[in-house]
Short mmCIF file of C-alpha atoms in Angstrom, two decimals:
data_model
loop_
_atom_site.label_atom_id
_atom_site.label_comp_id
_atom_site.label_asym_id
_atom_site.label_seq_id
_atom_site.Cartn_x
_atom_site.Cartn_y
_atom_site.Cartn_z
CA UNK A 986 0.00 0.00 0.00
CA UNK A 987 1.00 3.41 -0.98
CA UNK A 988 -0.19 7.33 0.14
CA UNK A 989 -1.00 10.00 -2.20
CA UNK A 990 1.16 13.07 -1.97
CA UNK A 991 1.79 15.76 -3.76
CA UNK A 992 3.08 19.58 -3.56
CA UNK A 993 0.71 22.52 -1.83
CA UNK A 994 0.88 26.30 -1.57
CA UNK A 995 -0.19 27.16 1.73
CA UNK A 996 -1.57 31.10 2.11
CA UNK A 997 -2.31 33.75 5.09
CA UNK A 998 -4.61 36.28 4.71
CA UNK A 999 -5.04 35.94 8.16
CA UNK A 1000 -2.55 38.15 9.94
CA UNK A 1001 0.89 39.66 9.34
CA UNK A 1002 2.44 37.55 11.60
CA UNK A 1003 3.51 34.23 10.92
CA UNK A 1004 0.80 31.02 11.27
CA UNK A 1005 2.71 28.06 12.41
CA UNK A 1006 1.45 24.66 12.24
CA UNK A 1007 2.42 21.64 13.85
CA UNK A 1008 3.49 18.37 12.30
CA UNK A 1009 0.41 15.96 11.01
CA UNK A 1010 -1.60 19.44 10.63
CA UNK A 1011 -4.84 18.24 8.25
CA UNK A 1012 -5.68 19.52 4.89
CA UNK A 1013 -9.12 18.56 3.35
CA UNK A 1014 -9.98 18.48 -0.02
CA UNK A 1015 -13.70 19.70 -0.97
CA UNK A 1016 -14.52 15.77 -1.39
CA UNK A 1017 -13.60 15.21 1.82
CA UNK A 1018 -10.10 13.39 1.99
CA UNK A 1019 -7.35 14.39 4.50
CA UNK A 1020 -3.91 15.07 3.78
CA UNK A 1021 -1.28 15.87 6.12
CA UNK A 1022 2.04 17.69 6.16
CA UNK A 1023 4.65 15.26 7.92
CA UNK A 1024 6.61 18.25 9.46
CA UNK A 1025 5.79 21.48 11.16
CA UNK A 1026 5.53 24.33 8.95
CA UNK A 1027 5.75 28.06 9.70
CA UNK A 1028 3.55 30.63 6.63
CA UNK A 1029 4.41 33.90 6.84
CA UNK A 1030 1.97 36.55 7.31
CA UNK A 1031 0.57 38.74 4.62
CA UNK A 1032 2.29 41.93 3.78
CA UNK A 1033 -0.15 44.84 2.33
CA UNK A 1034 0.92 47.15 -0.85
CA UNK A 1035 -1.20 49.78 -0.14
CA UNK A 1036 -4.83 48.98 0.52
CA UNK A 1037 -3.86 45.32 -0.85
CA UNK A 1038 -3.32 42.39 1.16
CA UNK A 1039 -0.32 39.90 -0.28
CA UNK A 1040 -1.04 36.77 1.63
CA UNK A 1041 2.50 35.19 2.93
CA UNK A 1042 2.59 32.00 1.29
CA UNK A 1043 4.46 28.13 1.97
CA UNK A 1044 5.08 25.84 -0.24
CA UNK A 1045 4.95 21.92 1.39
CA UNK A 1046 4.52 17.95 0.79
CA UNK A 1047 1.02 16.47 1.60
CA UNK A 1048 0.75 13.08 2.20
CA UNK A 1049 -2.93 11.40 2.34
CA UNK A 1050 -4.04 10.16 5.30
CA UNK A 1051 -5.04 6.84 4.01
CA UNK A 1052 -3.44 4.65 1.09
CA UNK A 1053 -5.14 3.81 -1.92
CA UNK A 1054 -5.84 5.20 -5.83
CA UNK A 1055 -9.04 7.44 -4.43
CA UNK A 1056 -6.59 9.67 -3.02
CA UNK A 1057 -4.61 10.14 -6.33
CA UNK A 1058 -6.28 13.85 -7.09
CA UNK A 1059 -6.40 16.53 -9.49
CA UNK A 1060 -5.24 20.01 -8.46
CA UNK A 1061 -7.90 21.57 -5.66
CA UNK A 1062 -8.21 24.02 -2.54
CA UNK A 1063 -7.88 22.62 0.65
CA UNK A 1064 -8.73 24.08 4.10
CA UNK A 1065 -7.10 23.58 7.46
CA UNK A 1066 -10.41 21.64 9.52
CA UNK A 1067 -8.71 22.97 13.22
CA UNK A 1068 -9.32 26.34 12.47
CA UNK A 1069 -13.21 25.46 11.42
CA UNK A 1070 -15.24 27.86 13.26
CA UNK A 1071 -12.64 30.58 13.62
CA UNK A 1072 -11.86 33.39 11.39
CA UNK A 1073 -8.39 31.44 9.67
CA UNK A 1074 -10.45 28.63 8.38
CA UNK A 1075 -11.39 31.35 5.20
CA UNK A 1076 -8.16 33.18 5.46
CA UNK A 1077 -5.68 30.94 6.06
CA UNK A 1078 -6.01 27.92 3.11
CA UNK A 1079 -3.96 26.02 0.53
CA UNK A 1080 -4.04 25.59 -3.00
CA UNK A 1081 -2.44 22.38 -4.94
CA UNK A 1082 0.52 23.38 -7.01
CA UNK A 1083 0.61 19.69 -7.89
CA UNK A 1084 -1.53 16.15 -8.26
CA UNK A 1085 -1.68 14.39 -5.87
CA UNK A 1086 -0.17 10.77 -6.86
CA UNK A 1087 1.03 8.05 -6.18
CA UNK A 1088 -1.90 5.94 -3.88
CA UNK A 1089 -2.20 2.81 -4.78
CA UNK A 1090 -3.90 -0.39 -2.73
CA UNK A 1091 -3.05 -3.99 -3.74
CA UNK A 1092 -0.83 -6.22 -5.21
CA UNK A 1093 1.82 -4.88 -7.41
CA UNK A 1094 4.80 -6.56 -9.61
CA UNK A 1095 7.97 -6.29 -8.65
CA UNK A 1096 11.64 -7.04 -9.98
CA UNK A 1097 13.71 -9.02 -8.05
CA UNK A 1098 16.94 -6.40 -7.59
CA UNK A 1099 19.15 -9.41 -8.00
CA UNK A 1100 17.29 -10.55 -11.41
CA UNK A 1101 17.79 -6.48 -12.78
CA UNK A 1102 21.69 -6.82 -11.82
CA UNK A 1103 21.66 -10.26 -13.83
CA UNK A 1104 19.88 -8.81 -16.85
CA UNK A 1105 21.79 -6.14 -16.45
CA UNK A 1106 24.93 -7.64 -16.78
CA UNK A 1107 24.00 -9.81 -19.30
CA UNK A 1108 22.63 -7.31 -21.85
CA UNK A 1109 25.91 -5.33 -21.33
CA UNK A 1110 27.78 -8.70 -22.03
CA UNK A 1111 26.33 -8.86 -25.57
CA UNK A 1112 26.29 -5.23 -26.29
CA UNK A 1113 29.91 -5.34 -25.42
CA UNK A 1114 30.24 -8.78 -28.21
CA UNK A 1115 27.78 -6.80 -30.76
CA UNK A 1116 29.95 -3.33 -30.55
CA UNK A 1117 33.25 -5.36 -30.52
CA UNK A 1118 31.85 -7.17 -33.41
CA UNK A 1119 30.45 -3.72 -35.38
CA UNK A 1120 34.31 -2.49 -34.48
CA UNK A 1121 35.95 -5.11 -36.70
CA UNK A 1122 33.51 -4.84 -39.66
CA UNK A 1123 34.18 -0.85 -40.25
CA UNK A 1124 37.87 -1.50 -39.18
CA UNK A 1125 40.41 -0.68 -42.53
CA UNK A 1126 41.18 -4.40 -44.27
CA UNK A 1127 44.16 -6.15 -42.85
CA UNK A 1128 43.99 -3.59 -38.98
CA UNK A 1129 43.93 -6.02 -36.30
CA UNK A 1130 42.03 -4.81 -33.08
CA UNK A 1131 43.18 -6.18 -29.91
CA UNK A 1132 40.11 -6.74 -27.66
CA UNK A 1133 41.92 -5.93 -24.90
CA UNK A 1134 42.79 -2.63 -25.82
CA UNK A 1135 38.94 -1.66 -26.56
CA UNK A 1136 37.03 0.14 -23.47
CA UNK A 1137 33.40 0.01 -23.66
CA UNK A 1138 31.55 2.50 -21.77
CA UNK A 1139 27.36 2.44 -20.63
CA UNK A 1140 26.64 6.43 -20.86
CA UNK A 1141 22.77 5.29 -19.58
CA UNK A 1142 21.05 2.65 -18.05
CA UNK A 1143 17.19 2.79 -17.39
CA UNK A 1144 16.18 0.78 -14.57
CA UNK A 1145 13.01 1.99 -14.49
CA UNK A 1146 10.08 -0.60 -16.12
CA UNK A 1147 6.63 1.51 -17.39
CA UNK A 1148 3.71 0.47 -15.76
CA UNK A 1149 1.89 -1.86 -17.85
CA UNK A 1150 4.96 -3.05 -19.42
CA UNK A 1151 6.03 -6.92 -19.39
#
């Protein structure tokens, strides 16, 4: 099982001083679901240009409160539930400034680490033997290329499998 998380923008309109909020602090989403930043945060107040009010902003990680695809969520507003009933719970809210991702509930397939080292070693064996080979047939007639002498070198190697790939 896997959380949801994603990036938020949290903003105070509230007051010019800073709003701090303590580790596990809830954000809901208007269907509902709770997310929750894993560390204390402190927003800075809102500074005013003018008659204007420039709402001190933080940018955090949210992580859902519960695992599962249903928390994997488009971009939304969130408010802070503890301050419901007081004046903050309209002035002091957050904003996603990315989905939230990543929930997921089940079974899942996974590669043995010590079968993606074989493979990996194996596929570099034989792309080593094809290159070596490909070296010999645009070599000039009668040059002799001592195998020994040849360094092969992996620039990349993607580790990562697609989803839905076999």
């Amino acid at each position: 099982q896997e959380k949801a998380h994603g990036s938020i923008v949290i903003f105070n309109k509230a007051t010019e001083a800073p709003q701090a909020l303590v580790a596990n602090t809830r954000f809901m989403a208007p269907d509902g679901k709770i997310y929750r930043i894993p560390e204390a945060v402190t927003v800075p107040g809102y500074k005013k240009d003018g008659t204007k009010i420039l709402p001190g902003s933080k940018e955090v990680i949210v992580v859902a409160d519960k695992a599962g695809a249903e928390y994997n969520i488009g971009l939304v507003d969130f408010t802070i539930p503890g301050f419901q009933g007081s004046p903050k719970y309209k002035t002091i809210i957050a904003r996603s400034k990315t989905e939230m991702a990543g929930g997921f509930s089940g079974e899942r397939p996974v590669v043995n680490p010590d079968d993606v080292e074989k493979a990996t070693l194996k596929l570099r064996a034989e792309s080593e033997e094809k290159a070596y080979s490909l070296l010999q047939a645009k070599a000039d007639p009668g040059s002799i290329i001592v195998k020994s002498t040849v360094q092969f070198v992996v620039t990349d190697i993607k580790t990562d499998i697609p989803q839905g790939s076999t």
